[in-house]
Coordinates of C-alpha atoms in Angstrom, one line a residue:
M1 CA -82.7 22.2 139.3
R2 CA -85.9 23.7 140.7
H3 CA -86.9 24.9 137.2
K4 CA -86.2 21.4 135.6
M5 CA -88.4 19.6 138.2
W6 CA -91.8 21.1 137.2
I7 CA -91.2 20.7 133.4
P8 CA -92.5 17.0 133.3
V9 CA -95.5 18.0 135.4
L10 CA -96.4 20.7 132.9
A11 CA -96.1 18.3 130.0
A12 CA -98.3 15.8 131.6
F13 CA -101.0 18.4 132.2
L14 CA -100.9 19.6 128.6
A15 CA -101.2 15.9 127.2
F16 CA -104.4 15.3 129.5
A17 CA -106.0 18.6 128.3
S18 CA -105.4 18.0 124.7
A19 CA -106.5 14.3 124.7
G20 CA -110.1 15.2 123.8
E21 CA -109.1 17.4 120.8
S22 CA -106.6 15.0 119.2
E23 CA -109.1 12.8 117.6
A24 CA -110.5 15.8 115.6
G25 CA -107.0 16.7 114.4
L26 CA -106.1 13.3 112.8
F27 CA -106.4 13.2 109.0
C28 CA -107.0 16.8 108.8
G29 CA -109.9 16.8 111.1
S30 CA -111.8 14.0 109.2
A31 CA -111.6 11.4 111.7
R32 CA -114.0 13.1 114.1
F33 CA -117.0 15.0 112.9
R34 CA -118.7 15.8 116.2
C35 CA -117.4 19.4 116.2
C36 CA -118.0 19.8 112.3
P37 CA -121.2 21.8 111.3
V38 CA -123.5 19.8 109.1
K39 CA -123.2 22.3 106.1
S40 CA -119.5 21.5 105.7
C41 CA -120.3 17.8 104.7
N42 CA -122.6 18.9 101.7
P43 CA -121.0 19.0 98.3
C44 CA -120.0 22.7 97.2
G45 CA -118.9 23.6 93.7
D46 CA -118.7 21.7 90.3
Y47 CA -116.3 18.6 90.4
C48 CA -115.6 18.8 86.7
N49 CA -114.4 22.4 86.8
A50 CA -112.3 21.5 89.7
R51 CA -110.7 18.6 88.0
V52 CA -110.0 20.7 85.0
N53 CA -108.4 23.5 87.1
C54 CA -106.4 20.8 88.9
G55 CA -105.0 19.2 85.6
P56 CA -102.0 20.5 83.7
S57 CA -102.6 23.9 81.8
Y58 CA -100.8 25.5 78.9
K59 CA -99.9 28.9 77.9
T60 CA -98.8 30.4 74.3
V61 CA -95.3 31.4 74.0
R62 CA -93.9 33.6 71.0
E63 CA -90.6 32.0 69.7
T64 CA -88.3 33.3 67.1
I65 CA -86.7 30.9 64.6
W66 CA -84.2 31.4 61.7
C67 CA -85.1 30.4 58.4
T68 CA -83.0 30.3 55.1
E69 CA -84.0 32.1 52.0
Q70 CA -82.2 32.5 48.7
Y71 CA -81.9 35.8 46.9
N72 CA -80.2 37.2 43.7
E73 CA -77.5 39.8 43.8
C74 CA -75.7 41.5 41.0
H75 CA -71.9 41.8 40.9
T76 CA -69.7 43.7 38.6
V77 CA -67.0 41.7 37.0
Y78 CA -64.2 43.2 35.0
D79 CA -62.7 41.3 31.9
R80 CA -59.3 42.2 30.9
C81 CA -58.7 43.4 27.3
V82 CA -55.2 43.3 26.0
E83 CA -54.2 45.5 23.0
K84 CA -50.7 46.1 21.4
T85 CA -50.0 49.7 20.3
P86 CA -47.0 50.3 17.9
V87 CA -44.5 52.9 19.0
T88 CA -41.6 54.2 17.0
C89 CA -38.5 55.1 19.2
S90 CA -34.9 55.7 18.8
R91 CA -32.0 54.3 20.7
T92 CA -28.2 54.7 20.4
V93 CA -26.2 51.7 19.3
Y94 CA -22.5 51.5 19.8
D95 CA -20.3 50.0 17.3
T96 CA -17.1 48.6 18.5
H97 CA -14.0 49.2 16.3
Y98 CA -10.3 48.3 16.7
R99 CA -7.1 50.2 16.1
D100 CA -3.6 49.2 16.3
E101 CA -1.4 50.3 19.0
C102 CA 2.3 49.7 19.5
Y103 CA 3.8 49.3 22.9
T104 CA 7.1 48.4 24.2
V105 CA 7.7 45.5 26.7
R106 CA 11.0 44.5 28.6
K107 CA 11.3 40.7 28.0
P108 CA 13.5 38.9 30.6
V109 CA 16.1 36.7 29.3
Y110 CA 17.4 34.0 31.7
K111 CA 20.8 32.4 31.3
T112 CA 22.1 29.6 33.4
N113 CA 26.0 29.6 34.1
Y114 CA 28.1 27.3 36.2
R115 CA 31.1 27.9 38.6
N116 CA 33.6 25.5 40.0
V117 CA 33.5 25.2 43.9
C118 CA 36.2 23.2 45.8
Y119 CA 35.0 21.2 49.0
T120 CA 36.6 18.7 51.2
V121 CA 35.1 15.5 52.3
R122 CA 36.2 13.0 55.0
K123 CA 36.2 9.6 53.2
P124 CA 35.8 6.6 55.7
V125 CA 38.1 3.7 55.1
Y126 CA 37.1 0.4 56.6
K127 CA 39.4 -2.5 57.3
T128 CA 38.4 -6.0 58.6
H129 CA 40.6 -7.9 61.2
Y130 CA 40.2 -11.3 62.8
R131 CA 41.0 -12.8 66.4
N132 CA 41.0 -16.4 67.6
V133 CA 38.6 -17.3 70.3
C134 CA 38.6 -20.6 72.2
Y135 CA 35.4 -22.1 73.6
T136 CA 34.2 -25.4 75.0
V137 CA 31.2 -27.3 73.8
R138 CA 29.4 -30.3 75.2
K139 CA 28.9 -32.8 72.4
P140 CA 26.0 -35.3 72.9
V141 CA 26.5 -38.9 72.0
Y142 CA 23.3 -40.8 71.3
K143 CA 23.1 -44.5 71.6
T144 CA 20.1 -46.7 70.7
C145 CA 19.1 -49.9 72.8
Y146 CA 16.3 -52.5 72.5
R147 CA 14.3 -54.3 75.1
T148 CA 11.7 -57.2 74.7
V149 CA 8.1 -56.6 75.7
T150 CA 5.3 -59.2 76.0
Y151 CA 1.7 -58.0 75.7
S152 CA -1.8 -59.6 75.1
V153 CA -4.2 -58.8 72.4
S154 CA -7.9 -59.7 71.9
R155 CA -8.5 -60.8 68.3
P156 CA -12.2 -60.4 67.0
V157 CA -13.6 -63.3 65.0
Y158 CA -16.6 -62.3 62.9
Q159 CA -19.2 -64.8 61.6
T160 CA -22.2 -64.0 59.3
N161 CA -25.6 -65.7 59.8
Y162 CA -29.1 -65.3 58.1
R163 CA -32.7 -65.3 59.6
N164 CA -36.2 -65.2 57.9
V165 CA -38.2 -62.0 58.4
C166 CA -41.8 -61.8 57.5
Y167 CA -43.1 -58.2 56.5
T168 CA -46.3 -56.9 55.1
V169 CA -46.4 -54.2 52.6
R170 CA -49.5 -52.2 51.3
K171 CA -49.8 -52.4 47.5
P172 CA -51.6 -49.3 46.1
V173 CA -54.4 -49.9 43.4
Y174 CA -55.3 -46.9 41.4
K175 CA -58.7 -46.4 39.5
T176 CA -59.9 -43.5 37.4
H177 CA -63.4 -42.2 37.9
Y178 CA -65.4 -39.3 36.1
R179 CA -67.9 -36.7 37.7
N180 CA -70.0 -33.8 36.1
V181 CA -69.1 -30.5 37.5
C182 CA -71.0 -27.3 36.8
Y183 CA -69.2 -24.0 36.1
T184 CA -70.2 -20.6 35.3
T185 CA -68.7 -18.5 32.6
Y186 CA -69.3 -14.7 31.6
Q187 CA -70.5 -13.7 28.1
T188 CA -69.6 -10.0 27.2
N189 CA -72.1 -8.0 25.5
Y190 CA -71.1 -4.4 24.4
K191 CA -73.7 -1.6 23.9
T192 CA -73.0 2.0 22.6
C193 CA -74.9 4.7 24.4
Y194 CA -74.7 8.5 24.2
R195 CA -74.8 11.2 26.7
E196 CA -74.8 14.9 26.5
V197 CA -71.8 16.7 27.7
C198 CA -71.6 20.6 28.2
Q199 CA -68.4 22.3 26.9
T200 CA -67.5 25.8 27.6
V201 CA -65.6 27.3 24.5
M202 CA -64.3 30.8 24.3
R203 CA -65.7 32.8 21.4
P204 CA -63.8 35.8 20.2
V205 CA -65.7 39.2 20.1
T206 CA -63.9 41.9 18.0
T207 CA -64.5 45.7 18.8
T208 CA -62.9 48.9 17.3
K209 CA -61.8 52.0 19.0
C210 CA -59.8 55.1 18.2
V211 CA -56.7 55.6 20.4
P212 CA -54.3 58.6 20.3
V213 CA -50.8 57.4 19.2
Q214 CA -47.8 59.7 19.9
C215 CA -45.4 59.8 16.8
G216 CA -43.0 62.3 15.1
E217 CA -40.3 63.0 12.7
W218 CA -36.6 63.8 12.9
K219 CA -35.6 67.3 11.4
T220 CA -32.1 68.4 10.7
V221 CA -30.9 71.7 12.7
T222 CA -27.7 73.5 12.1
E223 CA -26.0 74.8 15.4
T224 CA -22.7 76.7 15.9
I225 CA -20.4 75.5 18.7
P226 CA -17.8 78.0 20.0
G227 CA -14.2 76.8 19.8
P228 CA -12.5 75.6 22.9
C229 CA -10.0 77.7 25.0
V230 CA -6.5 76.6 24.6
E231 CA -3.6 77.6 26.7
R232 CA -0.4 78.8 24.8
C233 CA 3.1 80.2 25.6
V234 CA 3.9 83.7 24.3
Q235 CA 7.3 85.4 24.5
D236 CA 7.7 89.1 24.9
P237 CA 10.2 91.1 22.6
G238 CA 13.8 91.2 23.8
S239 CA 16.0 94.2 24.3
F240 CA 19.9 95.0 23.9
C241 CA 21.7 95.9 27.0
F242 CA 25.5 96.8 27.5
D243 CA 27.6 94.1 29.2
E244 CA 30.4 95.6 31.1
E245 CA 32.4 92.4 31.4
S246 CA 32.5 91.9 27.5
C247 CA 32.2 95.6 26.8
C248 CA 29.5 95.0 24.1
H249 CA 25.9 95.0 23.6
V250 CA 24.3 91.7 24.4
Y251 CA 20.6 90.7 23.5
K252 CA 18.5 89.7 26.2
P253 CA 15.2 87.6 25.3
G254 CA 11.9 88.7 26.6
K255 CA 9.8 86.9 29.3
V256 CA 7.8 83.8 28.5
R257 CA 4.2 83.9 29.8
K258 CA 1.1 81.8 29.3
E259 CA -2.2 83.2 27.8
M260 CA -5.6 81.6 26.9
V261 CA -6.6 81.7 23.3
Q262 CA -10.1 80.7 22.0
C263 CA -10.1 78.5 18.9
P264 CA -12.5 79.3 16.0
P265 CA -15.9 78.2 16.2
R266 CA -17.4 75.1 14.4
T267 CA -20.8 74.3 12.7
V268 CA -22.6 70.9 13.5
C269 CA -25.6 69.5 12.1
K270 CA -27.8 67.5 14.3
K271 CA -31.3 65.8 14.2
V272 CA -34.1 66.8 16.4
W273 CA -37.3 64.8 17.1
C274 CA -40.4 66.7 16.6
P275 CA -43.4 64.8 18.3
K276 CA -46.9 64.8 17.2
I277 CA -50.3 63.0 18.3
V278 CA -52.1 61.0 15.6
N279 CA -55.3 59.2 16.2
K280 CA -55.2 55.5 15.1
T281 CA -58.1 53.0 14.9
I282 CA -57.2 49.6 16.7
T283 CA -59.0 46.4 16.8
C284 CA -59.6 44.7 20.2
T285 CA -60.5 41.2 20.7
R286 CA -61.7 39.6 23.8
M287 CA -62.9 36.0 24.6
V288 CA -66.4 35.4 25.7
P289 CA -67.3 32.0 27.2
E290 CA -70.1 30.1 25.4
V291 CA -71.7 26.9 26.6
K292 CA -72.2 24.1 23.9
R293 CA -73.8 20.7 24.3
T294 CA -72.4 17.7 22.3
R295 CA -73.4 14.1 22.3
V296 CA -70.4 12.0 23.4
P297 CA -70.8 8.1 22.6
Y298 CA -69.6 5.6 25.3
T299 CA -69.8 1.9 25.5
V300 CA -71.5 -0.2 28.0
C301 CA -70.0 -3.6 28.8
E302 CA -72.4 -6.1 30.3
R303 CA -71.2 -9.5 31.4
I304 CA -74.0 -12.3 31.4
P305 CA -73.2 -15.4 33.4
V306 CA -73.7 -18.8 31.4
T307 CA -73.7 -22.2 33.3
R308 CA -71.9 -25.2 31.6
T309 CA -71.2 -28.6 32.5
K310 CA -67.9 -30.6 32.0
Q311 CA -66.5 -34.1 33.3
V312 CA -63.7 -33.8 35.6
P313 CA -61.5 -37.0 36.0
Y314 CA -60.4 -38.0 39.4
T315 CA -58.2 -40.9 40.6
T316 CA -59.0 -43.1 43.7
C317 CA -56.3 -45.2 45.5
T318 CA -56.9 -48.4 47.6
Y319 CA -54.3 -50.3 49.4
V320 CA -54.2 -54.2 49.3
C321 CA -51.9 -55.8 52.1
E322 CA -49.6 -58.5 50.9
T323 CA -47.2 -60.6 53.2
R324 CA -43.6 -61.2 52.0
T325 CA -40.4 -62.9 53.3
R326 CA -36.8 -61.8 53.3
Q327 CA -33.5 -62.9 54.7
V328 CA -31.8 -60.6 56.9
P329 CA -28.1 -61.2 57.5
Y330 CA -26.5 -60.6 60.9
T331 CA -23.1 -60.8 62.1
T332 CA -21.7 -62.4 65.4
C333 CA -18.3 -61.3 66.9
T334 CA -16.2 -63.4 69.4
M335 CA -13.0 -62.1 70.9
V336 CA -10.0 -64.6 71.3
R337 CA -7.1 -63.7 73.7
E338 CA -3.5 -64.1 72.1
C339 CA -0.1 -63.3 73.5
R340 CA 2.7 -61.4 71.3
T341 CA 6.2 -60.1 71.8
K342 CA 7.8 -57.0 70.4
Q343 CA 11.3 -55.2 70.5
V344 CA 10.9 -51.6 72.0
P345 CA 13.8 -49.2 71.1
Y346 CA 15.1 -46.6 73.6
T347 CA 17.8 -44.0 73.2
T348 CA 20.6 -43.1 75.6
C349 CA 22.4 -39.7 75.7
T350 CA 25.8 -38.9 77.1
Y351 CA 27.8 -35.6 76.9
V352 CA 31.5 -35.4 76.0
C353 CA 33.3 -32.0 76.6
E354 CA 35.4 -30.7 73.4
T355 CA 37.5 -27.4 72.9
R356 CA 37.1 -25.5 69.7
T357 CA 38.7 -22.3 68.2
K358 CA 36.9 -19.8 65.9
Q359 CA 37.9 -16.5 64.2
I360 CA 35.7 -13.6 65.1
P361 CA 35.9 -10.8 62.5
Y362 CA 35.9 -7.1 63.5
T363 CA 36.0 -3.8 61.5
T364 CA 38.2 -0.7 62.0
C365 CA 37.3 2.7 60.5
S366 CA 39.6 5.6 59.6
Y367 CA 38.8 8.8 57.9
V368 CA 41.0 10.2 55.0
C369 CA 40.5 14.0 53.9
E370 CA 39.8 14.3 50.1
T371 CA 39.4 17.4 48.1
R372 CA 36.6 17.4 45.4
T373 CA 35.3 19.9 42.8
K374 CA 31.7 20.5 41.9
Q375 CA 30.0 22.8 39.5
V376 CA 27.3 25.2 41.1
P377 CA 24.7 26.5 38.6
Y378 CA 23.5 30.1 38.9
T379 CA 21.0 32.1 36.7
T380 CA 21.6 35.6 35.3
C381 CA 18.6 37.7 34.1
S382 CA 18.9 40.6 31.4
Y383 CA 16.1 42.5 30.0
V384 CA 15.5 42.9 26.2
C385 CA 13.1 45.6 24.9
E386 CA 10.6 44.3 22.4
T387 CA 8.1 46.2 20.5
R388 CA 4.5 44.6 20.3
T389 CA 1.2 45.5 18.5
R390 CA -2.2 45.1 20.2
K391 CA -5.7 46.0 19.2
V392 CA -7.4 48.7 21.2
P393 CA -11.2 48.7 21.1
Y394 CA -13.2 52.0 20.9
R395 CA -17.0 52.7 20.4
V396 CA -18.8 54.7 17.8
A397 CA -22.4 55.7 18.6
R398 CA -24.9 55.8 15.9
T399 CA -28.8 56.3 16.3
V400 CA -31.1 53.5 15.1
C401 CA -35.0 54.0 14.8
E402 CA -37.1 51.1 15.7
T403 CA -40.6 50.3 16.3
R404 CA -41.8 48.7 19.4
Y405 CA -45.4 47.3 20.7
V406 CA -46.7 48.6 23.9
T407 CA -49.1 46.3 25.6
N408 CA -52.2 48.1 27.2
V409 CA -54.5 46.3 29.5
K410 CA -58.1 47.6 29.7
C411 CA -60.8 46.3 32.1
V412 CA -64.3 46.1 30.6
P413 CA -67.0 45.9 33.3
R414 CA -70.1 43.5 33.0
Q415 CA -72.9 42.5 35.5
V416 CA -73.1 38.8 36.8
T417 CA -76.1 37.7 38.9
V418 CA -75.2 35.5 41.8
T419 CA -77.6 33.5 44.0
K420 CA -77.0 33.7 47.6
T421 CA -78.6 32.3 51.0
R422 CA -79.3 34.3 54.0
C423 CA -81.0 33.8 57.4
V424 CA -84.4 35.5 58.1
P425 CA -86.0 35.7 61.7
K426 CA -89.5 34.3 61.7
V427 CA -91.9 34.4 64.9
V428 CA -93.9 31.2 65.8
L429 CA -96.5 30.5 68.5
R430 CA -96.4 27.4 70.4
K431 CA -98.0 26.0 73.7
V432 CA -95.8 25.3 76.7
P433 CA -97.2 23.4 79.9
C434 CA -97.1 25.4 82.9
D435 CA -97.5 24.4 86.5
P436 CA -100.9 23.6 88.0
P437 CA -102.3 25.7 90.8
V438 CA -101.7 24.4 94.3
V439 CA -104.9 23.1 96.0
S440 CA -105.1 23.6 99.8
C441 CA -107.2 21.5 102.2
D442 CA -108.7 24.6 103.9
A443 CA -109.9 26.0 100.4
A444 CA -113.3 26.0 99.2
P445 CA -112.7 23.7 96.2
A446 CA -111.4 21.0 98.5
C447 CA -114.8 19.7 99.0
A448 CA -115.3 19.2 95.2
A449 CA -112.1 17.5 94.5
P450 CA -109.8 16.4 97.6
A451 CA -106.2 17.0 97.3
P452 CA -103.7 14.2 97.8
G453 CA -103.4 13.5 101.6
C454 CA -106.9 14.9 102.3
E455 CA -109.0 11.8 101.6
A456 CA -112.4 11.5 103.1
P457 CA -113.3 9.0 106.0
S458 CA -114.9 5.8 105.3
V459 CA -117.9 6.8 107.5
G460 CA -120.4 9.5 106.5
C461 CA -121.6 12.3 108.5
D462 CA -124.6 10.6 109.9
T463 CA -122.7 7.7 111.0
A464 CA -120.2 10.0 112.8
Q465 CA -123.0 11.6 114.8

């Protein structure tokens, strides 16, 4: 609290001490010039130079931009050339022949037989009987009676009268007029013109070249084939031995064994293909595009408007009022009261009891055994051997020489010029505005060109003194 009490006293002292200098601090010191030296009020520097320095300035900047340019580039294009080369080759062809073959089949023969079978059935025997039943019925007896009824009716009496009614009708009066109407028609003019059309046609170009072709000939060669090995049975020679039971010599055969025997060789003639290479000249044709210009006629159709006049009839209708009279009938109805009498019938019903008798049938059933015979079929099957003939196919091989054409594709290079576009960098110079220099009130050029906020006072130096 003690420190806070002397703060206002110190603030008042500082305000009194700075009251004399506050006038010189207003408007950056330009409101009071008693303490300003005389040379500060003289002009210093060039005002035009200061104005240029204070205005906007520019600087040169290098900038890279991209431009498009066209250039030619050579490409290699391959044209496909197709040529056919004949080649002789041999292939094996199999011919199908048929031979007769006999085979035996067992053909089933079916036969139907019948046998007698006895069976017993219970045959129902139905018999109808009757019994008497008494019952009572109430028989209605109807009687018709009449009573007299008096009633009143209203009889209408109709009368037709007429009255005169005036009415107005509008009678139409039709009149025909004519008016001139202008209409436009089009006249067609045809004109034949010609235009040039570029057509691309393919022109054949023939070239000749030598190609090695593989061919040959068939030669007959004799070859000896050894015979196959066959297995056969051989019996060793027998011997006589003494039999003690029969007391005589008995011949005992030798042992039977199997041995492999080779058959005699056979000579076979076969054809052998001997290849050889022959140079053959072939012709290759390729199609080259060629542009031709032709004049194509076309017809131009021009429609010219033509104005004509015609008379068009039209009808006008006017109505004329006309008064007419007609008689309109009307009917009046009056009701007349009238009394009438009629006989109304009514029926009375009384019941009388009556006893009646009726016969009710009923049926009794008894079973009687009866023996019957029926034939039951059964089938027997027996097989009969039958010989049949069928065609069995077999194949015989033979060699056939034929000529085929092999297609060879060859690529022929050629140069084609293609125009392309690419982007190229380019450096250009351009001026860019830059920030002006900051002018201070205390700087030397401030006397030549005052900065904003540092305006000079309205009185001069002499007046201030």
